[in-house]
mmCIF file of the C-alpha atoms, coordinates in Angstrom:
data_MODEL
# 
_entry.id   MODEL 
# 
loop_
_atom_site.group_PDB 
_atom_site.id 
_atom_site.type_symbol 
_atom_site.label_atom_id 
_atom_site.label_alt_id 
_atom_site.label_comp_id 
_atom_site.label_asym_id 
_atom_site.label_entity_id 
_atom_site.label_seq_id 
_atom_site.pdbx_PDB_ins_code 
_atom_site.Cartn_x 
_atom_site.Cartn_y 
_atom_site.Cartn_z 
_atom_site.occupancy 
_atom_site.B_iso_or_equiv 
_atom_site.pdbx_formal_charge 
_atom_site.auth_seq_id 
_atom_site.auth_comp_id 
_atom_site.auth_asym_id 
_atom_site.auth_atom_id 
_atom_site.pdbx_PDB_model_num 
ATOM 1   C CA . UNK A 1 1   ? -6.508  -17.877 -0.324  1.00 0.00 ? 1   UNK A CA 1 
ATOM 2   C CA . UNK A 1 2   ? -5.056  -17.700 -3.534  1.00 0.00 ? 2   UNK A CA 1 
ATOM 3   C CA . UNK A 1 3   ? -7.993  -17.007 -5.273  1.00 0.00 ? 3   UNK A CA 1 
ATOM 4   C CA . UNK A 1 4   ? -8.214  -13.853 -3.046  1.00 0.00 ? 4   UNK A CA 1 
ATOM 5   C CA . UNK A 1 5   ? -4.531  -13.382 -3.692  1.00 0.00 ? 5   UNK A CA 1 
ATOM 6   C CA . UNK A 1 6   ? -5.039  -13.204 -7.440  1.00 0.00 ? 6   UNK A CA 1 
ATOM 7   C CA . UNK A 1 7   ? -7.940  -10.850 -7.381  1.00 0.00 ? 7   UNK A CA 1 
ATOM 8   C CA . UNK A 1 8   ? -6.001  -8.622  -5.254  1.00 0.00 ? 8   UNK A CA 1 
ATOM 9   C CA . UNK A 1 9   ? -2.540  -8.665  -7.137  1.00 0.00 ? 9   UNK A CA 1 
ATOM 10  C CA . UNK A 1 10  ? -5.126  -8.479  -10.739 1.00 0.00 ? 10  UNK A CA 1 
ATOM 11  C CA . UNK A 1 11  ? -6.761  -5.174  -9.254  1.00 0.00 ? 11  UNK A CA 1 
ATOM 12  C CA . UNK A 1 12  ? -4.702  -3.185  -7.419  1.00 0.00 ? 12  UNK A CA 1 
ATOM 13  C CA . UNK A 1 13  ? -1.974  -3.720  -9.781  1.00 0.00 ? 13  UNK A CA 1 
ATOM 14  C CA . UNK A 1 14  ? -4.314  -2.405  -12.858 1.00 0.00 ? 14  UNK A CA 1 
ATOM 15  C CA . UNK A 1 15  ? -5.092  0.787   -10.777 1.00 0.00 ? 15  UNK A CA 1 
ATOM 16  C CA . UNK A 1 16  ? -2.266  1.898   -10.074 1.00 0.00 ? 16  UNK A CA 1 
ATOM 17  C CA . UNK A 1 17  ? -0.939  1.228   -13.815 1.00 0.00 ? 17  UNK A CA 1 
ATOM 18  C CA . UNK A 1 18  ? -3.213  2.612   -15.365 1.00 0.00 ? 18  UNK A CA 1 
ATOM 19  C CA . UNK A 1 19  ? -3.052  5.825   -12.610 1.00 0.00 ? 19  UNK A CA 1 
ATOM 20  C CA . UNK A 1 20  ? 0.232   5.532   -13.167 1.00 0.00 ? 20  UNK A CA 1 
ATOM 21  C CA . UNK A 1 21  ? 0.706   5.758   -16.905 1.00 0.00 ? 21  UNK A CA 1 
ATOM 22  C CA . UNK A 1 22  ? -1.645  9.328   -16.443 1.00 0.00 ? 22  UNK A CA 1 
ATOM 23  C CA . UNK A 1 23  ? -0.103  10.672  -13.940 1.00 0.00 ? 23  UNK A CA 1 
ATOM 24  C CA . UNK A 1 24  ? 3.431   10.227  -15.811 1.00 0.00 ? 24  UNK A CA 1 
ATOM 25  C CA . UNK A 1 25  ? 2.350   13.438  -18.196 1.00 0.00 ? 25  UNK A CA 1 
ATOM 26  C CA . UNK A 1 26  ? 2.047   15.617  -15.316 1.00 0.00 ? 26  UNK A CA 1 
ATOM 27  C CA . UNK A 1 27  ? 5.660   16.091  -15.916 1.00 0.00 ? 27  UNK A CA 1 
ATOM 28  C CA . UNK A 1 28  ? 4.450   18.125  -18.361 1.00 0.00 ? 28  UNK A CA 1 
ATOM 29  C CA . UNK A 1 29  ? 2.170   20.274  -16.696 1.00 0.00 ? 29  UNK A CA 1 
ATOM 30  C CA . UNK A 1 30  ? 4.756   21.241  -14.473 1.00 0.00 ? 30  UNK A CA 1 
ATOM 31  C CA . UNK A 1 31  ? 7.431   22.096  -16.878 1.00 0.00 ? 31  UNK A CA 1 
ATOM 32  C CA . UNK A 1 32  ? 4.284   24.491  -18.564 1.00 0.00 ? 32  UNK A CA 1 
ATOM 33  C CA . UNK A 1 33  ? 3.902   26.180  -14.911 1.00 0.00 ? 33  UNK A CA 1 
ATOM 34  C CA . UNK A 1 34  ? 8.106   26.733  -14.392 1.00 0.00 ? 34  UNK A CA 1 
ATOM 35  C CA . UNK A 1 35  ? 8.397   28.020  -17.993 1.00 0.00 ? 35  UNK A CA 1 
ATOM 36  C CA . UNK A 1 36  ? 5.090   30.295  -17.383 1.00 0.00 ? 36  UNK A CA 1 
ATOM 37  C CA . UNK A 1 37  ? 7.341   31.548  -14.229 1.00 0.00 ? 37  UNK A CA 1 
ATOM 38  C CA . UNK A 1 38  ? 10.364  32.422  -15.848 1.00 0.00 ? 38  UNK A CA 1 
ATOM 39  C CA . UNK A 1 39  ? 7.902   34.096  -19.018 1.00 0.00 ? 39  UNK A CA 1 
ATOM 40  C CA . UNK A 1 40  ? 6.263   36.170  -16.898 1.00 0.00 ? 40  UNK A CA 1 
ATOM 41  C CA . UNK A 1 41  ? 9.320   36.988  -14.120 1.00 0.00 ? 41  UNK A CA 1 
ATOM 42  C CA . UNK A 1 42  ? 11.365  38.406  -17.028 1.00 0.00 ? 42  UNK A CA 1 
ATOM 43  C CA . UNK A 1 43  ? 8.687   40.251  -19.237 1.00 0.00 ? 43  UNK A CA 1 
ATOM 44  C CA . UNK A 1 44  ? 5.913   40.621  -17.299 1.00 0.00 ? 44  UNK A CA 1 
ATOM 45  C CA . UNK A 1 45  ? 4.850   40.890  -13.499 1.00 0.00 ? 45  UNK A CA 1 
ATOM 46  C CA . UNK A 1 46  ? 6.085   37.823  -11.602 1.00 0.00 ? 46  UNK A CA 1 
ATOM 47  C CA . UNK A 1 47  ? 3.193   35.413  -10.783 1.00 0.00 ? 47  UNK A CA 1 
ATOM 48  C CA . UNK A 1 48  ? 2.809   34.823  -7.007  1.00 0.00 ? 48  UNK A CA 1 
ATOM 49  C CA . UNK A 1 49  ? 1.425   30.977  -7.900  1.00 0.00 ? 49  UNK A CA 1 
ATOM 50  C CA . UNK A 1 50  ? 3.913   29.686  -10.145 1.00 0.00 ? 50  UNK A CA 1 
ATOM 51  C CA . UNK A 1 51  ? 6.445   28.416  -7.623  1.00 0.00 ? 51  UNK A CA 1 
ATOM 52  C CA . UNK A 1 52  ? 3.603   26.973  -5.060  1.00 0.00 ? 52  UNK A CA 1 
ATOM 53  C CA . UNK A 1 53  ? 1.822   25.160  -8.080  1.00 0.00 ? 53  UNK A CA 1 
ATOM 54  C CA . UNK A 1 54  ? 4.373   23.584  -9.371  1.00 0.00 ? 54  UNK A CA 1 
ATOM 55  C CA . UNK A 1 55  ? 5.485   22.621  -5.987  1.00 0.00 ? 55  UNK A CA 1 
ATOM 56  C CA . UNK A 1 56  ? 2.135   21.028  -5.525  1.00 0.00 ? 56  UNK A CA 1 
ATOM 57  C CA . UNK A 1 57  ? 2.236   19.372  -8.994  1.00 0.00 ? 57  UNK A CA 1 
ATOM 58  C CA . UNK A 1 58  ? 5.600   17.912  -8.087  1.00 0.00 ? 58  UNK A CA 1 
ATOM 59  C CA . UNK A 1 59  ? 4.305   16.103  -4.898  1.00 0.00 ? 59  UNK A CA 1 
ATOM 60  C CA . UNK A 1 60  ? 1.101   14.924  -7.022  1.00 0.00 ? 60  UNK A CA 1 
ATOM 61  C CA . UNK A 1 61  ? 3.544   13.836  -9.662  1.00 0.00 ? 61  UNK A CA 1 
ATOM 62  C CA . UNK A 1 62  ? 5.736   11.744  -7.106  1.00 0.00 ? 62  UNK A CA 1 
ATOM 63  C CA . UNK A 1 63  ? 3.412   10.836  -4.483  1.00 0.00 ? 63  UNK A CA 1 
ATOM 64  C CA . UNK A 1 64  ? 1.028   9.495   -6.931  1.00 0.00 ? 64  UNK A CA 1 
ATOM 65  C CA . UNK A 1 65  ? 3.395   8.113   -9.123  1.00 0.00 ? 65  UNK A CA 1 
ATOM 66  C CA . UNK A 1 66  ? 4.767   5.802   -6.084  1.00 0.00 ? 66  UNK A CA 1 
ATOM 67  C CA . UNK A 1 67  ? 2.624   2.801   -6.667  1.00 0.00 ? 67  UNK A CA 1 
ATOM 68  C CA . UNK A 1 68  ? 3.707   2.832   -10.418 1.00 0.00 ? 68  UNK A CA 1 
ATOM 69  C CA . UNK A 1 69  ? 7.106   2.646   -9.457  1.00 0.00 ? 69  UNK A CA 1 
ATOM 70  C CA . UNK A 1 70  ? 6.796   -0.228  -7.054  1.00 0.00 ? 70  UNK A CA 1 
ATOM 71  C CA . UNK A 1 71  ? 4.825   -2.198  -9.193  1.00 0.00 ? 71  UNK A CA 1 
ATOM 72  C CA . UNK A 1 72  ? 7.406   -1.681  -12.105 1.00 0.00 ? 72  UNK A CA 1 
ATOM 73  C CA . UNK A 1 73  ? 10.399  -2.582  -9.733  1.00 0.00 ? 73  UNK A CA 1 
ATOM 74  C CA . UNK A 1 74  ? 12.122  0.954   -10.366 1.00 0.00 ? 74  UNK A CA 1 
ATOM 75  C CA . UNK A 1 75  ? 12.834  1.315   -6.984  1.00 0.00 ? 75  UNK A CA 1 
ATOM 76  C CA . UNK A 1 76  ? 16.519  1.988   -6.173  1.00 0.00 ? 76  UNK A CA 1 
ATOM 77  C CA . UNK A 1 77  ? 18.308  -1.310  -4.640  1.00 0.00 ? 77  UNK A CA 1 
ATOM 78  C CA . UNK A 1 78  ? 21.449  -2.145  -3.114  1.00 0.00 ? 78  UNK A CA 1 
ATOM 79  C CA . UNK A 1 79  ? 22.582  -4.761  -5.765  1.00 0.00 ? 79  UNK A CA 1 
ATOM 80  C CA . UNK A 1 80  ? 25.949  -5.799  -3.702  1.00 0.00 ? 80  UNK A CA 1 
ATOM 81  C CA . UNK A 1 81  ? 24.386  -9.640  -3.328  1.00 0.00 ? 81  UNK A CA 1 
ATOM 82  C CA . UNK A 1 82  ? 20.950  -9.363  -4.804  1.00 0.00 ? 82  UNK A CA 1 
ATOM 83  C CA . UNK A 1 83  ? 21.970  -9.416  -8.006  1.00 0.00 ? 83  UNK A CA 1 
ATOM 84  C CA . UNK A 1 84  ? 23.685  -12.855 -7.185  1.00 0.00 ? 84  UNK A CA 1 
ATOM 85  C CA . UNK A 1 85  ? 20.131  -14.694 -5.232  1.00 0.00 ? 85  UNK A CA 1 
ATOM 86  C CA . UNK A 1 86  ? 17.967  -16.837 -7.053  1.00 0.00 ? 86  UNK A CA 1 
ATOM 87  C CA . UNK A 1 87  ? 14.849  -16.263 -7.935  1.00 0.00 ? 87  UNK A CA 1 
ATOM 88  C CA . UNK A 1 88  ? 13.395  -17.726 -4.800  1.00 0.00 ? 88  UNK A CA 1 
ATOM 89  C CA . UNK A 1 89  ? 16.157  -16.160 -2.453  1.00 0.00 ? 89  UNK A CA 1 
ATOM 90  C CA . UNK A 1 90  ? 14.771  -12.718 -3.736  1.00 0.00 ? 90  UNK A CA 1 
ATOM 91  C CA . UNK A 1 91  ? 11.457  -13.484 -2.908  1.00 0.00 ? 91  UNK A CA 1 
ATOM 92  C CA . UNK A 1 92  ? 12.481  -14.070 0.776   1.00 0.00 ? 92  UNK A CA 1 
ATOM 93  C CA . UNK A 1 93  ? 14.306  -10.831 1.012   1.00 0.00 ? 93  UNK A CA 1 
ATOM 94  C CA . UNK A 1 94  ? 11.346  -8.943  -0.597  1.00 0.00 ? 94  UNK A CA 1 
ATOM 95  C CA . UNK A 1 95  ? 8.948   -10.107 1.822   1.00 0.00 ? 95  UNK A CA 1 
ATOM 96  C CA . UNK A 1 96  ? 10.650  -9.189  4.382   1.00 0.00 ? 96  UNK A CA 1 
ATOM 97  C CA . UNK A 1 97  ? 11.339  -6.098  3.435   1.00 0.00 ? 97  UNK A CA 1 
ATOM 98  C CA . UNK A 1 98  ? 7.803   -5.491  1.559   1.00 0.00 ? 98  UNK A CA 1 
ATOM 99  C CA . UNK A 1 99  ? 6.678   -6.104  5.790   1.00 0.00 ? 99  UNK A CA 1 
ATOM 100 C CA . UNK A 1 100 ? 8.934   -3.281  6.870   1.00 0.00 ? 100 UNK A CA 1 
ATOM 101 C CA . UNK A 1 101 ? 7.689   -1.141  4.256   1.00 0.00 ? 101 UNK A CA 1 
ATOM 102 C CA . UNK A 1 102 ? 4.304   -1.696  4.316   1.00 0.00 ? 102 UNK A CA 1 
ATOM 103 C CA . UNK A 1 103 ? 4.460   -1.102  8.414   1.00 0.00 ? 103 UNK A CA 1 
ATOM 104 C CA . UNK A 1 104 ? 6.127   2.921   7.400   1.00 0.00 ? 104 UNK A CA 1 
ATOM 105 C CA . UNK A 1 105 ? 3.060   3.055   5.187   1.00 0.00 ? 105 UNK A CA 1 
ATOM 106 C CA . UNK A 1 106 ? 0.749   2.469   7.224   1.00 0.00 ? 106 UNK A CA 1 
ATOM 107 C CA . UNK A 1 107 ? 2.621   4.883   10.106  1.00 0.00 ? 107 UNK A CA 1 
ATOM 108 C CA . UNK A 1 108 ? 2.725   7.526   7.493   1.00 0.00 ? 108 UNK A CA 1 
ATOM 109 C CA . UNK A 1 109 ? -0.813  7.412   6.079   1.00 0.00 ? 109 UNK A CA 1 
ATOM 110 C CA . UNK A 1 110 ? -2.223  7.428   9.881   1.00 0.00 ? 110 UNK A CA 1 
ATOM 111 C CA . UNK A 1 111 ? 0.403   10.774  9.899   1.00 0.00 ? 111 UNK A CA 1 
ATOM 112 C CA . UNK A 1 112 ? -0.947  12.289  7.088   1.00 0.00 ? 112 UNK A CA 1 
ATOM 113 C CA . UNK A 1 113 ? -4.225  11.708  7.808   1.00 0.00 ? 113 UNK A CA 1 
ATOM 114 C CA . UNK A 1 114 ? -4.177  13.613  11.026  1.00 0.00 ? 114 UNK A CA 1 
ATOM 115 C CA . UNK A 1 115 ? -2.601  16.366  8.962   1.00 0.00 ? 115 UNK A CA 1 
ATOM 116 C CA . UNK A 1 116 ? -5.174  16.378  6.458   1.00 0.00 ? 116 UNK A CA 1 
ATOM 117 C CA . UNK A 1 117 ? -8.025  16.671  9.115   1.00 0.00 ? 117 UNK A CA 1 
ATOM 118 C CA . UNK A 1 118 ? -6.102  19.428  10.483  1.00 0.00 ? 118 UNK A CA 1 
ATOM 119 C CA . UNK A 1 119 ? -5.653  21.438  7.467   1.00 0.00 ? 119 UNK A CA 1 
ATOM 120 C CA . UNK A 1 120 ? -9.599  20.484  7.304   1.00 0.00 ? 120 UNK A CA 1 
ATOM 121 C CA . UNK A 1 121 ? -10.333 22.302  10.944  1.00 0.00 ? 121 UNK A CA 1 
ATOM 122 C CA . UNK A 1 122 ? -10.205 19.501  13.130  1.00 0.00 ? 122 UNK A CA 1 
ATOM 123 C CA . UNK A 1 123 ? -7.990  20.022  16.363  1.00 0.00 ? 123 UNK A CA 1 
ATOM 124 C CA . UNK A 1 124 ? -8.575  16.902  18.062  1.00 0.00 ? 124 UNK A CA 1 
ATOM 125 C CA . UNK A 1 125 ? -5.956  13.963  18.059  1.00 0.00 ? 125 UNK A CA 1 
ATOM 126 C CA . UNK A 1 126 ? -8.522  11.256  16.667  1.00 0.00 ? 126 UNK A CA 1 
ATOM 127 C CA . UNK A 1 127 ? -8.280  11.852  12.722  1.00 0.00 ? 127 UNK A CA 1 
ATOM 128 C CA . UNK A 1 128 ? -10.023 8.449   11.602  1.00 0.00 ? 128 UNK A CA 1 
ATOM 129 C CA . UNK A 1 129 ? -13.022 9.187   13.771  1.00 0.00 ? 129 UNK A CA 1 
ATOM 130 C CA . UNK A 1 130 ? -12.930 12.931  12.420  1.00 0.00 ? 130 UNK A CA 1 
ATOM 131 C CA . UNK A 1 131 ? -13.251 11.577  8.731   1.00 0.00 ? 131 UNK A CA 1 
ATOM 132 C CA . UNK A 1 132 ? -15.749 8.740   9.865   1.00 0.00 ? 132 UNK A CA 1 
ATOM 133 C CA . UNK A 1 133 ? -17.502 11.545  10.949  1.00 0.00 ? 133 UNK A CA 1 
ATOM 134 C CA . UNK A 1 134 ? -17.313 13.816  8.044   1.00 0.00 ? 134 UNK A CA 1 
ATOM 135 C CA . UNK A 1 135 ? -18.947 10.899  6.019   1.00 0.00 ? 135 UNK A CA 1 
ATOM 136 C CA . UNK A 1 136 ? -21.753 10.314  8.682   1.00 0.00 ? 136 UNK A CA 1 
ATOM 137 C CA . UNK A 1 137 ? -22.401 13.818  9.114   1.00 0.00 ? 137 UNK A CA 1 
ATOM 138 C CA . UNK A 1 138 ? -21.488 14.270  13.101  1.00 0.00 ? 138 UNK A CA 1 
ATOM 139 C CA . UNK A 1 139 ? -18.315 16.069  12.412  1.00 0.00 ? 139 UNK A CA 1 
ATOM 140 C CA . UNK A 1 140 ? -18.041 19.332  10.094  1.00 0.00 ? 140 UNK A CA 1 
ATOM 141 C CA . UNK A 1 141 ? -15.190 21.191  8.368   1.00 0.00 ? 141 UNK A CA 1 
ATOM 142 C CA . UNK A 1 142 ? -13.852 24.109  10.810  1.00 0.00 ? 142 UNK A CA 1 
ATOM 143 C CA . UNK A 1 143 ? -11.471 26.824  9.437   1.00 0.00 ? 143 UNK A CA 1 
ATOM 144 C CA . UNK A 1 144 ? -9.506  25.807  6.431   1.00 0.00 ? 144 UNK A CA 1 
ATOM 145 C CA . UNK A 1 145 ? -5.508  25.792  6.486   1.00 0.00 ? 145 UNK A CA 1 
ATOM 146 C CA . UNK A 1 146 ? -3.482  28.185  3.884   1.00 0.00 ? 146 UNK A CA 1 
ATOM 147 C CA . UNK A 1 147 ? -0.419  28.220  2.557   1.00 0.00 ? 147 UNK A CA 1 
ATOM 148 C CA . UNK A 1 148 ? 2.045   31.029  4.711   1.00 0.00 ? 148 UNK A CA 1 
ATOM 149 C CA . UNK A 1 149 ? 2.785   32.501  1.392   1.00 0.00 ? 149 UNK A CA 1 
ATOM 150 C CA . UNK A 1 150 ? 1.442   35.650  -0.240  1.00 0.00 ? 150 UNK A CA 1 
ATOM 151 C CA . UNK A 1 151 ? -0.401  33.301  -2.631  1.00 0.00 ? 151 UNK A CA 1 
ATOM 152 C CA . UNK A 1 152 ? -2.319  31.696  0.024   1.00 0.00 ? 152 UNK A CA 1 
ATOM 153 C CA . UNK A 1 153 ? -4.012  28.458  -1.270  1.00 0.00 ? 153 UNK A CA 1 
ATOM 154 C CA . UNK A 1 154 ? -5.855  26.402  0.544   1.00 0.00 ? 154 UNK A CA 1 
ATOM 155 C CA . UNK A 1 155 ? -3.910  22.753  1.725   1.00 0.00 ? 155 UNK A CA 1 
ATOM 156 C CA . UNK A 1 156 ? -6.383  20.265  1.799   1.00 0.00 ? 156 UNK A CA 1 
ATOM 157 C CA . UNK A 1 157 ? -6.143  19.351  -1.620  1.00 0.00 ? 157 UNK A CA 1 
ATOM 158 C CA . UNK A 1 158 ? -2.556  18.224  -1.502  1.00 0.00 ? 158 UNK A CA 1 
ATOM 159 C CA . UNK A 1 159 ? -2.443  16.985  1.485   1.00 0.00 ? 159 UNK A CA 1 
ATOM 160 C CA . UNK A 1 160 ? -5.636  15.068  0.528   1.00 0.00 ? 160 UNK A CA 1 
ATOM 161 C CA . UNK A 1 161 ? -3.471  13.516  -2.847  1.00 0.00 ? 161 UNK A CA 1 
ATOM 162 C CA . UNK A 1 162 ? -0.516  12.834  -0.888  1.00 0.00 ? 162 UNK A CA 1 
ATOM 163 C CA . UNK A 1 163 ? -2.889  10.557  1.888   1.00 0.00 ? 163 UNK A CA 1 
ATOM 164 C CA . UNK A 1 164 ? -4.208  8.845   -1.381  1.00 0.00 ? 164 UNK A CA 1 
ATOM 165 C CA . UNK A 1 165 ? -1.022  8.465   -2.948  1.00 0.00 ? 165 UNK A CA 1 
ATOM 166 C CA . UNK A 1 166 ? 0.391   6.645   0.347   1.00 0.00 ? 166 UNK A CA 1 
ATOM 167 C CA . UNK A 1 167 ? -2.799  4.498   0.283   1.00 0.00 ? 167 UNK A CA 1 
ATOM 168 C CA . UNK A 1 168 ? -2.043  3.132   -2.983  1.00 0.00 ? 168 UNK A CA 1 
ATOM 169 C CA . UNK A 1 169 ? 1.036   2.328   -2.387  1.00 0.00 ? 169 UNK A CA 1 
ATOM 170 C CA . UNK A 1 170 ? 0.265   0.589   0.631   1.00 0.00 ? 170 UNK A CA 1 
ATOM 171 C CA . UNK A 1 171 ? -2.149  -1.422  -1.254  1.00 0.00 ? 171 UNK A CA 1 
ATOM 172 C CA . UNK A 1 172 ? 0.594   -1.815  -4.201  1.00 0.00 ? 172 UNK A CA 1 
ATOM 173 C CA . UNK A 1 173 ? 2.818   -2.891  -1.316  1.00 0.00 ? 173 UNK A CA 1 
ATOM 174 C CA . UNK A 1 174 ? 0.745   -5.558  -0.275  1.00 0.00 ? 174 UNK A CA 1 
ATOM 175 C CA . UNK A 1 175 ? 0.166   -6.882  -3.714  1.00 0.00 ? 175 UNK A CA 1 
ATOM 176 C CA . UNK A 1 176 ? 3.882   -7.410  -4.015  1.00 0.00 ? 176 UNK A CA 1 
ATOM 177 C CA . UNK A 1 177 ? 3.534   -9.429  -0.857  1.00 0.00 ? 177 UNK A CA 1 
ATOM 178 C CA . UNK A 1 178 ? 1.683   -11.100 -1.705  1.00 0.00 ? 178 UNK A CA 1 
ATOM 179 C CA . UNK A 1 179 ? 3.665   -11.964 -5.251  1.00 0.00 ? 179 UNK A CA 1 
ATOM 180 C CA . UNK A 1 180 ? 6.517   -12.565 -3.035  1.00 0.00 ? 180 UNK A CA 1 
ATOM 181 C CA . UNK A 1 181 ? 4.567   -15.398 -1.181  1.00 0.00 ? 181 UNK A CA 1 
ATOM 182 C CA . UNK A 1 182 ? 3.338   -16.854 -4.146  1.00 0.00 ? 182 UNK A CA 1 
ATOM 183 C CA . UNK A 1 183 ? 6.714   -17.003 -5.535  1.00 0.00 ? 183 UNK A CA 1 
ATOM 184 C CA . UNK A 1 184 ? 8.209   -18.348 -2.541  1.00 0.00 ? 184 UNK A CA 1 
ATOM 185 C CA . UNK A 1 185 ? 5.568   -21.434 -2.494  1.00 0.00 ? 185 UNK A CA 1 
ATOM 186 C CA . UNK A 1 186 ? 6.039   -21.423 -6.308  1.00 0.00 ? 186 UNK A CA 1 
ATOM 187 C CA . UNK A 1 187 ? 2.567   -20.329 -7.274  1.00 0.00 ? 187 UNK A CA 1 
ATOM 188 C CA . UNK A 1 188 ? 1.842   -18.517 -10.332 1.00 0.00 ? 188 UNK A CA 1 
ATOM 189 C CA . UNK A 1 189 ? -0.176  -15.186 -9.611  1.00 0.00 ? 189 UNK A CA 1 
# 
């Protein structure tokens, strides 16, 4: 089991670092779209995408960012007694906890999944079976969801990045489990 353990923890934790260390310069790419929007609302005419894009970067930004943050520990914590636990006390805790988490995950990735095949036509209430379908070729796309705005994009693609975002940190998530485990039986991962 450990072997499995320590391919897991190696793998998923180098994805979403290295996805993670990328997707920290779309902090940039945002700022470029806000100062674009306040260019072009005082000189020129105001751009009806500005506000929506950079909306949509900033989910991209946090959403995929997630599994960065867990994996670096930058989460926010109540340190009242945790700062006090040892090593192995911690470990307890954080399993625990990683379990609650990873249970809202996996609640919010069926969630936005069924959103997703919405936005993608489907109106049915089975959204895995819509995307196994997609893939097999007995489902199809139906009329594509927009934005209510006057800009009108298409949400698929976000809401597609957010379900991926979720997955990875579902599957960062378990890695720290499993690092949890391991440090509670005083394995080295």
């Amino acid at each position: 089991m450990t072997a499995f353990m320590r391919r897991y923890v190696r793998w998923v934790d180098a994805v979403n670092y290295r996805l993670g260390r990328i997707v920290m310069y779309g902090i940039f790419a945002m700022v470029g779209v806000l100062l674009w929007s306040s260019i072009s609302k005082t000189f020129f005419l105001p751009s009806l995408w500005t506000l929506e894009i950079a909306q949509f970067a900033m989910v991209a930004y946090y959403v995929l960012g997630g599994p960065y943050s867990i994996q670096m520990g930058s989460n926010v914590r109540m340190d009242l007694f945790y700062g006090e636990w040892s090593d192995q006390r911690k470990a307890q805790v954080d399993a625990i906890t990683v379990l609650l988490l990873i249970f809202y995950l996996g609640v919010l990735l069926y969630g936005g999944l069924g959103s997703t095949a919405y936005s993608l036509g489907y109106w049915g209430d089975a959204p895995v079976s819509y995307f196994t379908g997609l893939v097999t070729g007995s489902e199809e796309i139906g009329r594509l969801e927009r934005s209510p705005t006057a800009w009108r994009p298409f949400l698929w693609p976000i809401k597609a990045i957010m379900c991926i975002g979720v997955f990875l940190m579902l599957l960062q998530s378990i890695s720290e489990l499993f690092k949890d485990i391991a440090k509670i039986k005083g394995i080295d991962l």
